[in-house]
PDB file of C-alpha atoms in Angstrom:
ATOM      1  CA  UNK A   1      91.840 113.074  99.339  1.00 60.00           C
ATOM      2  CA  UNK A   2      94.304 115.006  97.371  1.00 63.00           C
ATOM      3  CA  UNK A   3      97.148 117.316  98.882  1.00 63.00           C
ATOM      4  CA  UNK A   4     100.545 118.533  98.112  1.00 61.00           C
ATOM      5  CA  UNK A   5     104.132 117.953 100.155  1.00 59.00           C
ATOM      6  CA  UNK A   6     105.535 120.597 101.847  1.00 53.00           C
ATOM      7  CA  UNK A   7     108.628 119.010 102.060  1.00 60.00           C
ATOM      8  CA  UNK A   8     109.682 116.309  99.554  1.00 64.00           C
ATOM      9  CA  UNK A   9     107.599 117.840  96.013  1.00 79.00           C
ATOM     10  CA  UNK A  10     105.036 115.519  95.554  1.00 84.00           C
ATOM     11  CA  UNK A  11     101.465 115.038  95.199  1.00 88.00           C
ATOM     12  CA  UNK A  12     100.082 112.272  97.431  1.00 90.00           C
ATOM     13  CA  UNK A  13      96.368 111.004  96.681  1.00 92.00           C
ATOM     14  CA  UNK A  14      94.396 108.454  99.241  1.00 93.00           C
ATOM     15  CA  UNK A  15      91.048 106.886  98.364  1.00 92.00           C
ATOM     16  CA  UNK A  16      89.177 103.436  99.759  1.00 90.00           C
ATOM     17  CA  UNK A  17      90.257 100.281  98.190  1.00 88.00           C
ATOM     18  CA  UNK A  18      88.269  96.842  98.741  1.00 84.00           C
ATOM     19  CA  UNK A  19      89.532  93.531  99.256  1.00 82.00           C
ATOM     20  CA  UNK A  20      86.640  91.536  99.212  1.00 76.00           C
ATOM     21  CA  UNK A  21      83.409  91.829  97.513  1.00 73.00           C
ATOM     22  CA  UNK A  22      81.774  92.508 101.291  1.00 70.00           C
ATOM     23  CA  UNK A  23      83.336  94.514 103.617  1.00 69.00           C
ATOM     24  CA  UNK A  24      87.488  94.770 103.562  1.00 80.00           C
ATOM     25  CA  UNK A  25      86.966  98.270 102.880  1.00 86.00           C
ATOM     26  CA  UNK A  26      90.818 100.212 103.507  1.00 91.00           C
ATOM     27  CA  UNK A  27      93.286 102.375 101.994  1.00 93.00           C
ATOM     28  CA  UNK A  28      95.317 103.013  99.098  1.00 94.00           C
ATOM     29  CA  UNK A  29      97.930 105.729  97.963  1.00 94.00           C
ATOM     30  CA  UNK A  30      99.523 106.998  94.914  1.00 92.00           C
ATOM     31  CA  UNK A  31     101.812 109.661  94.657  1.00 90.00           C
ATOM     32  CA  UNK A  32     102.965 111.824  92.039  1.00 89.00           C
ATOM     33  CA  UNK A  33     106.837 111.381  90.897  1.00 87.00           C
ATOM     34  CA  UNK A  34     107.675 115.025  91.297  1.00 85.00           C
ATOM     35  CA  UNK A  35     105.426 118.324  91.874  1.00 84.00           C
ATOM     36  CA  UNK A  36     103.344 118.021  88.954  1.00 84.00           C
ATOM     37  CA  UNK A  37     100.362 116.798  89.535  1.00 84.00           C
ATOM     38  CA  UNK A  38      99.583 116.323  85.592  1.00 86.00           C
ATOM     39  CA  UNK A  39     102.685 114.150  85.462  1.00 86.00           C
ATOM     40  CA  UNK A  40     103.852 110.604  85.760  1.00 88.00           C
ATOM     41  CA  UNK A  41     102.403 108.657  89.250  1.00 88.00           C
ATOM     42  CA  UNK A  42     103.779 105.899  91.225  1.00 87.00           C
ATOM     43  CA  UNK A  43     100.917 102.857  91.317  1.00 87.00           C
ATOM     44  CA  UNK A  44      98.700 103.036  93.911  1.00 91.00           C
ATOM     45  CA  UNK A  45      99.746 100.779  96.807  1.00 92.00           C
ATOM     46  CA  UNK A  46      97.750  99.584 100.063  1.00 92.00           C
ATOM     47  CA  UNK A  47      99.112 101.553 103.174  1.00 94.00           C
ATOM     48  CA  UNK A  48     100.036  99.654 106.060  1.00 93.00           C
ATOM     49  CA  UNK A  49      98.837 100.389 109.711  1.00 94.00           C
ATOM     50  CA  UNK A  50     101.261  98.794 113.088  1.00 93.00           C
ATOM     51  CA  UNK A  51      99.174  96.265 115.051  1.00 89.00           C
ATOM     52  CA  UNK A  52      95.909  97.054 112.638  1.00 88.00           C
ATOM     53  CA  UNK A  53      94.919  93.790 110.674  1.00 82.00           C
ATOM     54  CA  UNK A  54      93.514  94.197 107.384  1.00 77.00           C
ATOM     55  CA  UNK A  55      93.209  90.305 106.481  1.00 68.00           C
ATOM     56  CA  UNK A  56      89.477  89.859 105.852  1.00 57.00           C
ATOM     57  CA  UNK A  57      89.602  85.516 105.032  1.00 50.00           C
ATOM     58  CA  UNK A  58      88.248  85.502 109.144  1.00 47.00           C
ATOM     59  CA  UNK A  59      85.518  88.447 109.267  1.00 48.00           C
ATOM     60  CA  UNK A  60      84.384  86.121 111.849  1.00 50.00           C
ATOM     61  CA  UNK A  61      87.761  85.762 113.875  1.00 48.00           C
ATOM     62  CA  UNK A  62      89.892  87.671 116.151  1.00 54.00           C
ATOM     63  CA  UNK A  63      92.529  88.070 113.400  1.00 58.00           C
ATOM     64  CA  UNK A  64      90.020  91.081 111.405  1.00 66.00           C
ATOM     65  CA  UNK A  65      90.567  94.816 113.326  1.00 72.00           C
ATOM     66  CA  UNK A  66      88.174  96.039 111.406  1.00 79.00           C
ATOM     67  CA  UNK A  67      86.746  98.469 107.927  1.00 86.00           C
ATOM     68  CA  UNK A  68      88.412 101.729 107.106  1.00 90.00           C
ATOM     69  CA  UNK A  69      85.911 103.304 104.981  1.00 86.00           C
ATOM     70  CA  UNK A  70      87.975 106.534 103.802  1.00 86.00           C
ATOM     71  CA  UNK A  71      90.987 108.171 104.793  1.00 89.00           C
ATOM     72  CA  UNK A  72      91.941 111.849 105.180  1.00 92.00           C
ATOM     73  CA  UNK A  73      95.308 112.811 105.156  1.00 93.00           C
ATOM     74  CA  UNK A  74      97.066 115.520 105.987  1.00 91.00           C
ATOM     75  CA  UNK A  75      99.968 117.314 107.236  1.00 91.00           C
ATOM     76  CA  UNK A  76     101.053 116.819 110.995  1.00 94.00           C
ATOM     77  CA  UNK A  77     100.090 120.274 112.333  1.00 93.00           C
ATOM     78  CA  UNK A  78     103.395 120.729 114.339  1.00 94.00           C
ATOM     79  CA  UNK A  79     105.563 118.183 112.008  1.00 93.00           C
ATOM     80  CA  UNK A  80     105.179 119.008 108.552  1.00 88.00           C
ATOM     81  CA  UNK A  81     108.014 116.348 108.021  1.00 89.00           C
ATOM     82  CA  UNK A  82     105.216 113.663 109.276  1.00 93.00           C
ATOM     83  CA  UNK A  83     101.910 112.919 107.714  1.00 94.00           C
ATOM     84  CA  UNK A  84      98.628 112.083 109.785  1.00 95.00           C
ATOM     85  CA  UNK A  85      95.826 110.105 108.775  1.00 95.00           C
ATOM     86  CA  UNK A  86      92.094 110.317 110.531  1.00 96.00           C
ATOM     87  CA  UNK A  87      90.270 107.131 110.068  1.00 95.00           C
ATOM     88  CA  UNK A  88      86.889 106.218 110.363  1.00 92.00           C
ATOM     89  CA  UNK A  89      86.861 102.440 111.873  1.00 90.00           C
ATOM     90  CA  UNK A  90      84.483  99.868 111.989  1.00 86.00           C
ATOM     91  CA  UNK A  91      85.950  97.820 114.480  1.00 80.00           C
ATOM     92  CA  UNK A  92      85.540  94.103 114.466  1.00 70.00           C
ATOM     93  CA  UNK A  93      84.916  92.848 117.985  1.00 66.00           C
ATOM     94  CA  UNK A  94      86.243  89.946 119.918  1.00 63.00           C
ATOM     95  CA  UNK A  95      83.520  87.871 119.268  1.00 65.00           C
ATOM     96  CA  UNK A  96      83.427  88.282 115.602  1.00 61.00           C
ATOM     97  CA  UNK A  97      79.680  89.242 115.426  1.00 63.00           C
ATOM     98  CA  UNK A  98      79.470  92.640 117.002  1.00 64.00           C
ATOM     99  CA  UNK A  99      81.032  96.096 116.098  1.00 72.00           C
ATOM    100  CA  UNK A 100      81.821  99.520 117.410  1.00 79.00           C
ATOM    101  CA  UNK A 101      83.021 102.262 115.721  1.00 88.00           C
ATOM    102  CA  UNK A 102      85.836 105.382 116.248  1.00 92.00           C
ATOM    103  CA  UNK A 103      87.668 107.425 115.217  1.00 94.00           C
ATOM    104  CA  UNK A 104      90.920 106.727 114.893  1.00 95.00           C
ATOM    105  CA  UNK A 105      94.709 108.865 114.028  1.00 96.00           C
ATOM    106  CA  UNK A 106      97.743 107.344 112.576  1.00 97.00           C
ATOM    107  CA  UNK A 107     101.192 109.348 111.597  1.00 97.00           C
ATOM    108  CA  UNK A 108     103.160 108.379 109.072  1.00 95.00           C
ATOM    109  CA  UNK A 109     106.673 109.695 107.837  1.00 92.00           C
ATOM    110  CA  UNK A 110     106.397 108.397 103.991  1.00 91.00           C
ATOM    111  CA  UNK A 111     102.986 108.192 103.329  1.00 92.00           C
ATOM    112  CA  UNK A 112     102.643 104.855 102.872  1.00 93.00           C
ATOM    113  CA  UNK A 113     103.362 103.242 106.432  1.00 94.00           C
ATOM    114  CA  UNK A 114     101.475 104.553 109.462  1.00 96.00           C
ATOM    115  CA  UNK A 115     102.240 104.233 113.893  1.00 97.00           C
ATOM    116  CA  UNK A 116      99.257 101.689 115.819  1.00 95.00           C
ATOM    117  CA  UNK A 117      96.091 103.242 115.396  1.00 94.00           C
ATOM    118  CA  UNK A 118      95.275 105.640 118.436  1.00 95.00           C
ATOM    119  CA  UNK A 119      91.258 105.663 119.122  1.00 93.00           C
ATOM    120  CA  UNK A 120      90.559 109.241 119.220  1.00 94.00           C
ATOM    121  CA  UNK A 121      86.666 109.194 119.385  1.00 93.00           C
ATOM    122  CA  UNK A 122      83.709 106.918 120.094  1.00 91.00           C
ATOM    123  CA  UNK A 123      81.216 106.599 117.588  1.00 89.00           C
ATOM    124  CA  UNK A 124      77.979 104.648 119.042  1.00 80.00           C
ATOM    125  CA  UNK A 125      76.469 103.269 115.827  1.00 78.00           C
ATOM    126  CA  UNK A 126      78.033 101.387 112.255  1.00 76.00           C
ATOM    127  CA  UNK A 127      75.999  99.485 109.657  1.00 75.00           C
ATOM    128  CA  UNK A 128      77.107  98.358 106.435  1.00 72.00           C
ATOM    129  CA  UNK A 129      80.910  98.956 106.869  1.00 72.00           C
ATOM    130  CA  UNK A 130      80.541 102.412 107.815  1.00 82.00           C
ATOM    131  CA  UNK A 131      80.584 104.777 110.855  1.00 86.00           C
ATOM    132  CA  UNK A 132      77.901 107.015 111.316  1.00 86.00           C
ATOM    133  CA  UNK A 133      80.151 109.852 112.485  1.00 90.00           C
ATOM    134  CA  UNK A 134      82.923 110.593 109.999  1.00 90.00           C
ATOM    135  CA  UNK A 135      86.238 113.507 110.207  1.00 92.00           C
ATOM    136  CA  UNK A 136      86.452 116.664 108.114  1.00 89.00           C
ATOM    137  CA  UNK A 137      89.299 117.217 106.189  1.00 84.00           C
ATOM    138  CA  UNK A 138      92.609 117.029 108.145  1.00 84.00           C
ATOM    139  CA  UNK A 139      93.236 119.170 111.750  1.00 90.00           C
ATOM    140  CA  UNK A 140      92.465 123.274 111.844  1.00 90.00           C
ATOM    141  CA  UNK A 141      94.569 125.875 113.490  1.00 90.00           C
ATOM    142  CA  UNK A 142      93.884 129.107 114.370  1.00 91.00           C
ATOM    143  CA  UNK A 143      95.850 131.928 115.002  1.00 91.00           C
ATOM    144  CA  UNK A 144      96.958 131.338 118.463  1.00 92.00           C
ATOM    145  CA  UNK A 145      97.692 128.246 117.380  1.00 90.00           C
ATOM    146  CA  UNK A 146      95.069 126.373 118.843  1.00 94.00           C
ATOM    147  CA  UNK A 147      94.422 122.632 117.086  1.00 95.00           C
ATOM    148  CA  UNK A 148      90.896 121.723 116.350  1.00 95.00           C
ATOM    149  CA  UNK A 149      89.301 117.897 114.892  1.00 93.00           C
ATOM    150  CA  UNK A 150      86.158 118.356 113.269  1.00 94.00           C
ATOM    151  CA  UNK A 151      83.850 115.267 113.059  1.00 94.00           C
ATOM    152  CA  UNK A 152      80.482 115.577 111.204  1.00 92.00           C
ATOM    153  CA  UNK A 153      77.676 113.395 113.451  1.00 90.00           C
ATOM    154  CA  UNK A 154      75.236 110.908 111.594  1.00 88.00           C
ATOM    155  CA  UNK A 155      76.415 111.807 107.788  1.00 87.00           C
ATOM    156  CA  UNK A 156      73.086 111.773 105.215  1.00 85.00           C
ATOM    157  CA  UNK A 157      73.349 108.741 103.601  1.00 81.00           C
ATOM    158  CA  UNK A 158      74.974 106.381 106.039  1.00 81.00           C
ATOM    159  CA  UNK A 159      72.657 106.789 108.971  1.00 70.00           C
ATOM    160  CA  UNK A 160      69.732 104.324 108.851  1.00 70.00           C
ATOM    161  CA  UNK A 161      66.311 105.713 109.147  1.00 69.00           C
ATOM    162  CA  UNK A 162      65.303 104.161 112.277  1.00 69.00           C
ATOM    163  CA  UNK A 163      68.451 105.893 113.801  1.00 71.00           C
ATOM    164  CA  UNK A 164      67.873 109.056 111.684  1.00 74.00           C
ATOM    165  CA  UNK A 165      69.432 112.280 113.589  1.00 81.00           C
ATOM    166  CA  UNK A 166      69.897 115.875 112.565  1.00 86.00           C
ATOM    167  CA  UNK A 167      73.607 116.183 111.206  1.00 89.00           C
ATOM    168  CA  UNK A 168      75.753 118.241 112.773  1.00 92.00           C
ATOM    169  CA  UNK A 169      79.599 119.385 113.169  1.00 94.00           C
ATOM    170  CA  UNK A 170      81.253 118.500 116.593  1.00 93.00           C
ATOM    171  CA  UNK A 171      84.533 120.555 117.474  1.00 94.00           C
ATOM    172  CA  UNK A 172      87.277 118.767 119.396  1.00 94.00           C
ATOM    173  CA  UNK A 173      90.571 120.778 120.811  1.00 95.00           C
ATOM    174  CA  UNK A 174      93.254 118.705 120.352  1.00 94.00           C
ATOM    175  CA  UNK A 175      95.985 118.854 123.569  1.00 95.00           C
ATOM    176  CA  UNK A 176      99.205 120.698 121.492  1.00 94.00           C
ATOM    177  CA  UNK A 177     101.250 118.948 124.334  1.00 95.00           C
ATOM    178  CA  UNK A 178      99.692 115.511 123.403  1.00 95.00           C
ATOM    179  CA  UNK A 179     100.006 115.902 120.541  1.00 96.00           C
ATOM    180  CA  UNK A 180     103.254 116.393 119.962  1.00 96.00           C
ATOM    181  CA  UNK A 181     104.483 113.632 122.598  1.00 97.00           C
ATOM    182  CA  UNK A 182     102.415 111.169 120.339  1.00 97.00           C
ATOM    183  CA  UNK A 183     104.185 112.614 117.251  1.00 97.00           C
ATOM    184  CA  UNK A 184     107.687 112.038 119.009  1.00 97.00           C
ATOM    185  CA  UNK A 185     106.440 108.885 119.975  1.00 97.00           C
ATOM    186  CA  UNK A 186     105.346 107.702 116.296  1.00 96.00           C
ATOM    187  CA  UNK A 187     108.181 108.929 114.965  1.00 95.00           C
ATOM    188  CA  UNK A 188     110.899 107.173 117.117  1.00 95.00           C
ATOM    189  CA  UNK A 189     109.230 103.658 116.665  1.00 93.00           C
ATOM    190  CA  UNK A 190     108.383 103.834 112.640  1.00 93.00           C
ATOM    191  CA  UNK A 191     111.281 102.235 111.485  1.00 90.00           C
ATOM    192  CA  UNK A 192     110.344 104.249 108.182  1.00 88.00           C
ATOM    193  CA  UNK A 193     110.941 107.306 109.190  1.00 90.00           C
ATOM    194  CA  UNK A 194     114.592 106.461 109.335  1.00 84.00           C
ATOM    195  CA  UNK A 195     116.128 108.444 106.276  1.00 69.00           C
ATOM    196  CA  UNK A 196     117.335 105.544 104.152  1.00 59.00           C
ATOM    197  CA  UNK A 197     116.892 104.451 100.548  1.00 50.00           C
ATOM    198  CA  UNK A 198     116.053 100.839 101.916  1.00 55.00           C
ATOM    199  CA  UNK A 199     112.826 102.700 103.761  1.00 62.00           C
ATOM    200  CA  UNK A 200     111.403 103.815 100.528  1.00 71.00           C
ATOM    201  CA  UNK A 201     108.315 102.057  99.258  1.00 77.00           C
ATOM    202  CA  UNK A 202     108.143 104.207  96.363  1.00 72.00           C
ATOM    203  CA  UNK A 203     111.523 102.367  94.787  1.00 65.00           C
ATOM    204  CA  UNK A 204     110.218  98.803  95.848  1.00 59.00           C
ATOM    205  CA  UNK A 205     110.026  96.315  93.148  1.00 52.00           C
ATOM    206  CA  UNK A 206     106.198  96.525  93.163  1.00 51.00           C
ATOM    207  CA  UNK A 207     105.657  99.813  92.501  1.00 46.00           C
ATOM    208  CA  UNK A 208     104.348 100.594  89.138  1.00 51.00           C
ATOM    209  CA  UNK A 209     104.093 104.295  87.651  1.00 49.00           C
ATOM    210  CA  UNK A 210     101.308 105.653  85.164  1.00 46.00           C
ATOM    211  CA  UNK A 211     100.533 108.592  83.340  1.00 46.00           C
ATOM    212  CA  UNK A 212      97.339 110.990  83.747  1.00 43.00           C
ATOM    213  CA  UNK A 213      96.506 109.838  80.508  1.00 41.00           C
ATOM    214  CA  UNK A 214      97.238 105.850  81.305  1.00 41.00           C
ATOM    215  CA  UNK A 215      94.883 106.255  84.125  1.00 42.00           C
ATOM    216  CA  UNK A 216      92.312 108.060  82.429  1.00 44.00           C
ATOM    217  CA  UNK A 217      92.055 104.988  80.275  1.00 40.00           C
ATOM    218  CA  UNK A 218      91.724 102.383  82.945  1.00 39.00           C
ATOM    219  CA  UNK A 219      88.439 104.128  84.328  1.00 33.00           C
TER     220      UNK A 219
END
């Protein structure tokens, strides 16, 4: 997903990366160097999740938590200083053979590094690196200020046949009090949300920039 900063000018995009040629599905983010989005981009660069191991060499161990297969980003609701991302996980179990699935919410003060993974909803069924149940865009608000998730239930083209279910839209209220301990919460142990210049990632040595034009080329 694509979406504009309200507060530091720039244009952040996530998509699904893959780090092995089955399963290791998980993130990636560029961002723009300043608010236009036709401009120059920092490289894309793998986010990072606390606790949440990504390392798919032991898809059979304890070591794997499991396939991200897209992210949506957005602003925190009552933080637009913090970022939160809803993930859809297929978990990898303690065994190493068998897999549930949720969804899960991670904040994130830079864009790039994100709090422990909190499991927000079940979903019964995965196949194929997938959940069957995935989020809509971001968190809604209306105008008393109520918070809403939306998660659409057995997505076309995921689902298998055997388990083939009408699609639907499920509506969630999201606790505002909850919410914003966990954001307080998030915030106070993400050592990158300390203001510093050592707790950019956009300025480490890694961190490549391209053109619209550059990257038109490369696909």
């Amino acid at each position: 997903n694509v979406f504009s900063s309200d507060t530091n000018h720039h244009y952040y995009v996530y998509s699904r990366t893959n780090l092995a040629t089955r399963g290791g599905r998980f993130v990636q983010v560029a961002r723009s160097m300043n608010d236009d989005v036709l401009g120059k981009w920092d490289g894309f660069k793998l986010i990072t999740i606390q606790r949440f191991n990504m390392n798919t060499t032991r898809t059979r161990g304890r070591a794997y938590s499991g396939n991200i297969y897209y992210p949506s980003v957005k602003h925190n609701p009552l933080d637009n200083r913090t970022l939160i991302g809803l993930f859809p996980v297929m978990e990898q179990l303690a065994d190493g053979k068998r897999t549930s699935g949720y969804i899960g919410a991670a904040l994130s003060c830079d864009g790039v590094n994100f709090s422990p993974m909190t499991k927000l909803v079940k979903v019964p069924r995965t196949s194929y690196g997938r959940t069957y149940d995935m989020p809509v865009d971001g968190f809604a608000q209306d105008s008393s200020g109520r918070i809403f998730l939306f998660i659409q239930r057995n997505v076309p083209g995921v689902i298998k046949e055997r388990y083939f279910q009408p699609t639907c839209i499920a509506q969630y209220e999201i606790d505002e009090v909850m919410l914003r301990q966990w954001t307080e919460t998030a915030v106070e142990h993400l050592p990158s949300c300390k203001a510093s210049a050592a707790n950019d990632p956009w300025h480490a040595p890694d961190t490549e920039s391209c053109t619209r034009s550059h990257c038109e080329d490369e696909i």
